[in-house]
Structure formats: C-alpha cells, structure tokens
Amino acid sequence: MTPLLSVIVPVYRAKDTLNACVESILGQDFADLELILVEDGSPDGSGRLCDEWAQKDRRVRVIHQPNGGASAARTAGLQAARGRYLSFVDADDQLLPGLYSLALAHLLSEDLDWFGFGVLHTSGRTCPWPLPGLHDGLDELAPELDSLLVREGQIALLYNKVYARRMVGDTVFSPRLAINEDLLFNLEVLTRGRAFRLCPDHYYLYEDKAEGSLSRRLRTDLLEAEELTRPAYEAFLAACGLEEESLLALSRARRADVCRLQFFLLTGQKGKLPFGRRRALLGQCLAFEAGRRAILDQLRRDAHGLLALPYRFCATCRLPGLLALYCGLKEPFLP
C-alpha cells in the first residue's frame, strides 16, 4: 500500500544519533508513513544501523549510495519517495511528539500545499513562525519577510515544513551548492504553492551544539552561494507581492548579511587558506558597501574592542590585503 507520508533522512556519520532520530519518527502517533534512510557512504557503521531498522520495521526503506553529500542524499530520497506528502529530518535531530498527526490533519482537511511548524534548539533557542494560522498565498508573508529570509530564516529550512508532493513536483537539490541548497529548494517549491498553515508550536528538536556548525568552521563558499541563489530569491520576493524597490532592498539586505558572515568566518575561524584566496574573498566582502557597513557595525559592538581594532581599521580603509596578511599571521594561534 502506498504511504500517505514519506520521511527522508540523509545519513552520514550518524551512528551516535541515528537511533534516537528514527525512534522519534516511528514513534509518532501517525502510522501511515514510510521512512527513507539514505546512507550516504558513511564510514562509521551508520549503514548497518539503517539495515537493522529496516529489519525491525517494515515502514523503513534504506538506500545505500557512495558519498555525495546532503543534496545528493536528499535527492535520492525524493526520487524514491512514494508518499503524497514529504518531510525532511536530519539524522542528528529529533521530532517532538504529535507532529505528523497534527500536520496531516490540517494538510488533508484544508487541502494545504505545506504546513510550517516551530523549531526548538538544544541550546534553548527557539525558531517559531510569525503570523500563525491559515494563509491563502505568499503575499500574506510580506510583512515578515525580513525575519523569514534574513534574520531568522524560517523559509530556508527544510525540517520545519511538511510539503505536498504536488507542489514539489520533480524539483531536486542543486548539485552546484554545498550550502543554501535547502534555501534554493524552498524558493523554487514554495512559489508553486498557495494555501498553507503556520503552527505556533515547536515540533522539531535541532542539535545546534555539535562541532561543525556554520559558525564554528571556516568555509569560503557563502558569497558564491548567495550569487547563485539570488535570481530565485528575487523571484520569490516578487511572488510575495513586493514592489521592485522593496524587493531590491531585501535582496541587498541578504547580500550584506552574507558578506558579514563570510567576513567573520575568514577572520575568526582556523583553517588553511592561501593568501590570495583570502584576500580576494575579503575584498568582495568589503567592496559591497552595505556589507561593509554591516561588518563595521558588528565590529563596533564587539565586546573585545581593542582586539577588534585591526579589523575595524582594515574594513574602514578597505584594505583586504593587509587584513588577509594579519589573519594569516594570527591563524596558528586560533583555538
């Protein structure tokens, strides 16, 4: 029998968290689901755990594939999914009780294209949806787009929504992106939907204390990802009914925030990076004036004012080369 709901979990290096994740899904008070575990070439024994779950519960299906990253794993899950509705869960996270019975009741009775719910972080931070209730179009989100897309980012997340398959269609995750692939997916998919409900309660427990989060490691692809997703981002804003001036202002705000994030990763995270590459990226961050202002604003508010002075000087005077040299000299001393 075809399940009503397909739950897709990419699995990589998850042997310590997978059991709790799977238990939280199969333990929901909603049985008409299939759980697709996509084991993405994990070297830690996660694949064996996936197979054990498939032997214990007939609702579990396992896909084994060579390591291709989260996008490839989610795409494989999407292509294998048989459900009328879709949900994504990360293997180090858990669902809270009651999600699927609530979500599917609304999706079916109100003929919704998607259902959004809040996220509770293990650090204690929460990420609720504003504007709770039933909505009949993306234009109803317009008053909160700055929060939804820039400050909090609920639109970008995969795991805070249940999707109707008819809205997703044959959309897959871009292999060109190693970050923001979830944002691009949502920007493309949500513009096809109409009716949706936003729930004020939290039904997803997100692990944000683990090493390897965006704020704790050096990566250099934020600016490129923003550029690649910008057309879809602006198309989404247009679908929300924004006029050109407001649309461009919000697009610039996002770009400025990405410049800020990339700047502080380049200057504050340990990781080997050639001088020329670091200089070029810092130059891009400082060349966009709104981004430079966002960087300087954060530096002015830095609690360690004296330590921030070299960065403030270089950012004020637009000196990416000097800043890259300084970062290279202090890199061995970073924790």
One Martini backbone bead per residue (centre of mass of N, CA, C, O) as a GRO file, in nm:
protein
  335
    1MET     BB    1   0.098   0.035   0.021
    2THR     BB    2   0.064   0.367  -0.005
    3PRO     BB    3   0.191   0.619   0.149
    4LEU     BB    4   0.123   0.937   0.271
    5LEU     BB    5   0.420   0.953   0.402
    6SER     BB    6   0.751   1.090   0.350
    7VAL     BB    7   1.063   1.026   0.517
    8ILE     BB    8   1.376   1.205   0.498
    9VAL     BB    9   1.712   1.065   0.574
   10PRO     BB   10   2.022   1.165   0.594
   11VAL     BB   11   2.326   0.952   0.622
   12TYR     BB   12   2.614   1.072   0.820
   13ARG     BB   13   2.778   1.015   1.082
   14ALA     BB   14   2.514   0.873   1.286
   15LYS     BB   15   2.547   0.648   1.515
   16ASP     BB   16   2.478   0.833   1.783
   17THR     BB   17   2.173   0.950   1.658
   18LEU     BB   18   1.983   0.765   1.487
   19ASN     BB   19   1.799   0.618   1.687
   20ALA     BB   20   1.656   0.868   1.802
   21CYS     BB   21   1.547   0.968   1.535
   22VAL     BB   22   1.380   0.719   1.450
   23GLU     BB   23   1.204   0.699   1.704
   24SER     BB   24   1.068   0.984   1.663
   25ILE     BB   25   0.922   0.888   1.399
   26LEU     BB   26   0.792   0.602   1.465
   27GLY     BB   27   0.654   0.732   1.742
   28GLN     BB   28   0.438   0.852   1.607
   29ASP     BB   29   0.079   0.927   1.587
   30PHE     BB   30   0.162   0.806   1.282
   31ALA     BB   31   0.158   0.529   1.044
   32ASP     BB   32   0.132   0.654   0.736
   33LEU     BB   33   0.454   0.568   0.670
   34GLU     BB   34   0.777   0.640   0.533
   35LEU     BB   35   1.126   0.557   0.587
   36ILE     BB   36   1.408   0.721   0.439
   37LEU     BB   37   1.733   0.592   0.436
   38VAL     BB   38   2.029   0.773   0.337
   39GLU     BB   39   2.326   0.619   0.282
   40ASP     BB   40   2.629   0.829   0.242
   41GLY     BB   41   2.898   0.668   0.278
   42SER     BB   42   2.940   0.579   0.569
   43PRO     BB   43   3.226   0.500   0.798
   44ASP     BB   44   3.060   0.434   1.103
   45GLY     BB   45   2.799   0.222   1.074
   46SER     BB   46   2.521   0.342   0.979
   47GLY     BB   47   2.430   0.131   0.770
   48ARG     BB   48   2.369  -0.096   0.972
   49LEU     BB   49   2.148   0.053   1.127
   50CYS     BB   50   1.956   0.083   0.893
   51ASP     BB   51   1.914  -0.224   0.843
   52GLU     BB   52   1.799  -0.285   1.124
   53TRP     BB   53   1.545  -0.111   1.093
   54ALA     BB   54   1.429  -0.259   0.844
   55GLN     BB   55   1.393  -0.532   1.003
   56LYS     BB   56   1.196  -0.406   1.236
   57ASP     BB   57   1.055  -0.206   1.008
   58ARG     BB   58   0.854  -0.186   0.724
   59ARG     BB   59   0.871   0.140   0.691
   60VAL     BB   60   1.169   0.090   0.623
   61ARG     BB   61   1.402   0.242   0.400
   62VAL     BB   62   1.708   0.170   0.210
   63ILE     BB   63   1.983   0.373   0.092
   64HIS     BB   64   2.278   0.302  -0.085
   65GLN     BB   65   2.559   0.532  -0.126
   66PRO     BB   66   2.783   0.719  -0.233
   67ASN     BB   67   2.942   0.990  -0.149
   68GLY     BB   68   2.754   1.326  -0.209
   69GLY     BB   69   2.587   1.445   0.001
   70ALA     BB   70   2.298   1.595   0.101
   71SER     BB   71   2.174   1.650  -0.177
   72ALA     BB   72   2.199   1.363  -0.293
   73ALA     BB   73   2.038   1.224  -0.069
   74ARG     BB   74   1.771   1.381  -0.097
   75THR     BB   75   1.724   1.315  -0.392
   76ALA     BB   76   1.704   1.010  -0.356
   77GLY     BB   77   1.461   1.025  -0.167
   78LEU     BB   78   1.265   1.171  -0.358
   79GLN     BB   79   1.276   0.953  -0.593
   80ALA     BB   80   1.162   0.721  -0.384
   81ALA     BB   81   0.913   0.853  -0.308
   82ARG     BB   82   0.544   0.778  -0.243
   83GLY     BB   83   0.422   1.012  -0.115
   84ARG     BB   84   0.197   1.285  -0.080
   85TYR     BB   85   0.404   1.354   0.146
   86LEU     BB   86   0.678   1.560   0.289
   87SER     BB   87   0.978   1.493   0.493
   88PHE     BB   88   1.253   1.639   0.681
   89VAL     BB   89   1.538   1.481   0.846
   90ASP     BB   90   1.795   1.487   1.062
   91ALA     BB   91   2.015   1.252   1.213
   92ASP     BB   92   2.070   1.466   1.476
   93ASP     BB   93   1.764   1.473   1.516
   94GLN     BB   94   1.420   1.548   1.640
   95LEU     BB   95   1.103   1.467   1.706
   96LEU     BB   96   0.808   1.573   1.830
   97PRO     BB   97   0.522   1.506   1.954
   98GLY     BB   98   0.242   1.523   1.712
   99LEU     BB   99   0.305   1.624   1.425
  100TYR     BB  100   0.170   1.439   1.197
  101SER     BB  101  -0.122   1.443   1.294
  102LEU     BB  102  -0.153   1.748   1.264
  103ALA     BB  103  -0.050   1.806   0.976
  104LEU     BB  104  -0.237   1.603   0.818
  105ALA     BB  105  -0.504   1.715   0.906
  106HIS     BB  106  -0.464   1.990   0.766
  107LEU     BB  107  -0.376   1.911   0.480
  108LEU     BB  108  -0.645   1.756   0.418
  109SER     BB  109  -0.884   1.945   0.520
  110GLU     BB  110  -0.738   2.220   0.368
  111ASP     BB  111  -0.568   2.173   0.116
  112LEU     BB  112  -0.256   2.186   0.143
  113ASP     BB  113   0.087   2.257   0.050
  114TRP     BB  114   0.174   2.348   0.353
  115PHE     BB  115   0.346   2.295   0.679
  116GLY     BB  116   0.432   2.494   0.960
  117PHE     BB  117   0.692   2.479   1.220
  118GLY     BB  118   0.864   2.475   1.503
  119VAL     BB  119   1.195   2.528   1.662
  120LEU     BB  120   1.408   2.350   1.884
  121HIS     BB  121   1.697   2.405   2.056
  122THR     BB  122   1.943   2.268   2.255
  123SER     BB  123   2.027   2.567   2.361
  124GLY     BB  124   1.709   2.709   2.371
  125ARG     BB  125   1.644   2.806   2.112
  126THR     BB  126   1.399   2.959   1.900
  127CYS     BB  127   1.184   2.893   1.585
  128PRO     BB  128   0.926   3.059   1.504
  129TRP     BB  129   0.635   3.146   1.358
  130PRO     BB  130   0.491   3.382   1.215
  131LEU     BB  131   0.172   3.416   1.144
  132PRO     BB  132  -0.037   3.235   1.254
  133GLY     BB  133  -0.211   3.017   1.038
  134LEU     BB  134  -0.412   3.068   0.770
  135HIS     BB  135  -0.312   3.072   0.417
  136ASP     BB  136  -0.353   3.214   0.058
  137GLY     BB  137  -0.050   3.329   0.032
  138LEU     BB  138   0.262   3.480   0.011
  139ASP     BB  139   0.166   3.779   0.057
  140GLU     BB  140   0.113   3.727   0.374
  141LEU     BB  141   0.441   3.747   0.439
  142ALA     BB  142   0.551   4.036   0.382
  143PRO     BB  143   0.584   4.162   0.682
  144GLU     BB  144   0.816   3.903   0.746
  145LEU     BB  145   1.064   3.870   0.544
  146ASP     BB  146   1.312   3.962   0.699
  147SER     BB  147   1.293   3.728   0.901
  148LEU     BB  148   1.244   3.473   0.710
  149LEU     BB  149   1.525   3.544   0.530
  150VAL     BB  150   1.743   3.684   0.739
  151ARG     BB  151   1.724   3.665   1.058
  152GLU     BB  152   1.592   3.358   1.080
  153GLY     BB  153   1.503   3.158   0.820
  154GLN     BB  154   1.244   2.970   0.779
  155ILE     BB  155   1.232   2.930   0.470
  156ALA     BB  156   1.510   2.763   0.436
  157LEU     BB  157   1.400   2.532   0.579
  158LEU     BB  158   1.314   2.183   0.586
  159TYR     BB  159   1.229   2.077   0.897
  160ASN     BB  160   0.962   2.302   0.917
  161LYS     BB  161   0.811   2.105   0.702
  162VAL     BB  162   0.523   2.001   0.512
  163TYR     BB  163   0.483   1.854   0.190
  164ALA     BB  164   0.340   1.861  -0.111
  165ARG     BB  165   0.406   1.685  -0.390
  166ARG     BB  166   0.264   1.869  -0.602
  167MET     BB  167   0.464   2.109  -0.541
  168VAL     BB  168   0.744   1.973  -0.590
  169GLY     BB  169   0.761   1.750  -0.786
  170ASP     BB  170   1.082   1.739  -0.970
  171THR     BB  171   1.242   1.862  -0.756
  172VAL     BB  172   1.580   1.924  -0.670
  173PHE     BB  173   1.905   1.927  -0.558
  174SER     BB  174   2.171   2.118  -0.597
  175PRO     BB  175   2.501   2.027  -0.701
  176ARG     BB  176   2.635   2.327  -0.680
  177LEU     BB  177   2.558   2.310  -0.371
  178ALA     BB  178   2.679   2.321  -0.012
  179ILE     BB  179   2.499   2.577   0.024
  180ASN     BB  180   2.161   2.673   0.003
  181GLU     BB  181   1.997   2.428  -0.113
  182ASP     BB  182   1.745   2.460   0.068
  183LEU     BB  183   1.667   2.741  -0.018
  184LEU     BB  184   1.630   2.689  -0.321
  185PHE     BB  185   1.412   2.480  -0.294
  186ASN     BB  186   1.203   2.666  -0.152
  187LEU     BB  187   1.188   2.895  -0.358
  188GLU     BB  188   1.077   2.707  -0.585
  189VAL     BB  189   0.837   2.558  -0.440
  190LEU     BB  190   0.661   2.780  -0.285
  191THR     BB  191   0.567   2.933  -0.551
  192ARG     BB  192   0.351   2.689  -0.621
  193GLY     BB  193   0.193   2.762  -0.387
  194ARG     BB  194  -0.070   2.851  -0.147
  195ALA     BB  195  -0.187   2.690   0.079
  196PHE     BB  196  -0.119   2.754   0.435
  197ARG     BB  197   0.020   2.658   0.760
  198LEU     BB  198   0.101   2.813   1.077
  199CYS     BB  199   0.265   2.696   1.360
  200PRO     BB  200   0.343   2.795   1.699
  201ASP     BB  201   0.469   2.524   1.750
  202HIS     BB  202   0.704   2.280   1.865
  203TYR     BB  203   0.843   1.978   1.661
  204TYR     BB  204   1.165   2.039   1.664
  205LEU     BB  205   1.493   1.901   1.737
  206TYR     BB  206   1.789   2.092   1.732
  207GLU     BB  207   2.130   2.043   1.679
  208ASP     BB  208   2.360   2.321   1.799
  209LYS     BB  209   2.638   2.193   1.957
  210ALA     BB  210   2.789   2.085   1.737
  211GLU     BB  211   3.039   2.033   1.557
  212GLY     BB  212   3.036   2.214   1.235
  213SER     BB  213   2.911   2.460   1.229
  214LEU     BB  214   2.910   2.753   1.068
  215SER     BB  215   3.039   2.916   1.328
  216ARG     BB  216   3.297   2.676   1.360
  217ARG     BB  217   3.389   2.705   1.049
  218LEU     BB  218   3.565   2.714   0.763
  219ARG     BB  219   3.429   2.894   0.486
  220THR     BB  220   3.408   3.009   0.114
  221ASP     BB  221   3.084   2.987  -0.023
  222LEU     BB  222   2.877   3.219   0.040
  223LEU     BB  223   2.894   3.418  -0.201
  224GLU     BB  224   2.832   3.218  -0.427
  225ALA     BB  225   2.556   3.121  -0.320
  226GLU     BB  226   2.416   3.394  -0.329
  227GLU     BB  227   2.445   3.437  -0.635
  228LEU     BB  228   2.296   3.172  -0.729
  229THR     BB  229   2.020   3.246  -0.552
  230ARG     BB  230   1.916   3.532  -0.632
  231PRO     BB  231   1.700   3.488  -0.852
  232ALA     BB  232   1.509   3.314  -0.671
  233TYR     BB  233   1.480   3.521  -0.446
  234GLU     BB  234   1.347   3.747  -0.622
  235ALA     BB  235   1.111   3.571  -0.721
  236PHE     BB  236   0.989   3.527  -0.442
  237LEU     BB  237   0.936   3.824  -0.375
  238ALA     BB  238   0.743   3.866  -0.610
  239ALA     BB  239   0.538   3.644  -0.512
  240CYS     BB  240   0.490   3.834  -0.243
  241GLY     BB  241   0.438   4.139  -0.379
  242LEU     BB  242   0.686   4.299  -0.429
  243GLU     BB  243   0.827   4.572  -0.501
  244GLU     BB  244   1.115   4.667  -0.639
  245GLU     BB  245   1.235   4.832  -0.405
  246SER     BB  246   1.184   4.618  -0.181
  247LEU     BB  247   1.322   4.383  -0.318
  248LEU     BB  248   1.610   4.507  -0.339
  249ALA     BB  249   1.647   4.565  -0.038
  250LEU     BB  250   1.630   4.264   0.055
  251SER     BB  251   1.857   4.160  -0.123
  252ARG     BB  252   2.076   4.342   0.003
  253ALA     BB  253   2.046   4.242   0.294
  254ARG     BB  254   2.138   3.957   0.237
  255ARG     BB  255   2.413   4.020   0.112
  256ALA     BB  256   2.524   4.168   0.361
  257ASP     BB  257   2.502   3.926   0.557
  258VAL     BB  258   2.693   3.741   0.399
  259CYS     BB  259   2.940   3.921   0.417
  260ARG     BB  260   2.957   3.913   0.721
  261LEU     BB  261   2.988   3.610   0.760
  262GLN     BB  262   3.238   3.571   0.578
  263PHE     BB  263   3.428   3.762   0.727
  264PHE     BB  264   3.421   3.610   1.014
  265LEU     BB  265   3.530   3.346   0.905
  266LEU     BB  266   3.802   3.455   0.784
  267THR     BB  267   3.893   3.601   1.077
  268GLY     BB  268   3.795   3.354   1.310
  269GLN     BB  269   3.885   3.086   1.158
  270LYS     BB  270   4.027   2.792   1.136
  271GLY     BB  271   4.226   2.764   0.834
  272LYS     BB  272   4.352   2.684   0.541
  273LEU     BB  273   4.453   2.972   0.330
  274PRO     BB  274   4.529   3.135   0.076
  275PHE     BB  275   4.608   3.454   0.047
  276GLY     BB  276   4.461   3.522  -0.222
  277ARG     BB  277   4.185   3.409  -0.142
  278ARG     BB  278   4.136   3.580   0.111
  279ARG     BB  279   4.163   3.856  -0.021
  280ALA     BB  280   3.935   3.826  -0.230
  281LEU     BB  281   3.702   3.779  -0.027
  282LEU     BB  282   3.742   4.034   0.142
  283GLY     BB  283   3.703   4.224  -0.098
  284GLN     BB  284   3.408   4.148  -0.151
  285CYS     BB  285   3.294   4.230   0.125
  286LEU     BB  286   3.401   4.541   0.106
  287ALA     BB  287   3.274   4.630  -0.178
  288PHE     BB  288   3.006   4.603  -0.035
  289GLU     BB  289   2.868   4.851   0.134
  290ALA     BB  290   2.653   4.708   0.308
  291GLY     BB  291   2.852   4.498   0.414
  292ARG     BB  292   3.058   4.688   0.546
  293ARG     BB  293   2.856   4.810   0.749
  294ALA     BB  294   2.789   4.544   0.893
  295ILE     BB  295   3.075   4.486   0.987
  296LEU     BB  296   3.125   4.751   1.148
  297ASP     BB  297   2.890   4.719   1.342
  298GLN     BB  298   2.997   4.463   1.480
  299LEU     BB  299   3.277   4.575   1.564
  300ARG     BB  300   3.166   4.804   1.751
  301ARG     BB  301   3.015   4.569   1.939
  302ASP     BB  302   3.260   4.451   2.044
  303ALA     BB  303   3.376   4.343   2.352
  304HIS     BB  304   3.676   4.344   2.206
  305GLY     BB  305   3.788   4.630   2.107
  306LEU     BB  306   4.099   4.601   2.066
  307LEU     BB  307   4.091   4.339   1.888
  308ALA     BB  308   3.909   4.494   1.660
  309LEU     BB  309   4.087   4.723   1.538
  310PRO     BB  310   4.224   4.596   1.284
  311TYR     BB  311   3.951   4.540   1.141
  312ARG     BB  312   3.841   4.827   1.138
  313PHE     BB  313   4.066   4.956   0.976
  314CYS     BB  314   4.049   4.776   0.720
  315ALA     BB  315   3.747   4.826   0.664
  316THR     BB  316   3.753   5.136   0.646
  317CYS     BB  317   4.010   5.129   0.424
  318ARG     BB  318   4.006   4.894   0.234
  319LEU     BB  319   4.224   4.627   0.338
  320PRO     BB  320   4.251   4.308   0.243
  321GLY     BB  321   4.553   4.244   0.241
  322LEU     BB  322   4.624   4.319   0.533
  323LEU     BB  323   4.412   4.134   0.659
  324ALA     BB  324   4.518   3.867   0.541
  325LEU     BB  325   4.794   3.885   0.677
  326TYR     BB  326   4.694   3.894   0.970
  327CYS     BB  327   4.539   3.624   0.963
  328GLY     BB  328   4.784   3.447   0.893
  329LEU     BB  329   4.954   3.515   1.151
  330LYS     BB  330   4.713   3.424   1.368
  331GLU     BB  331   4.614   3.133   1.297
  332PRO     BB  332   4.797   2.949   1.491
  333PHE     BB  333   4.638   3.085   1.762
  334LEU     BB  334   4.390   2.947   1.718
  335PRO     BB  335   4.159   2.716   1.859
   0.00000   0.00000   0.00000
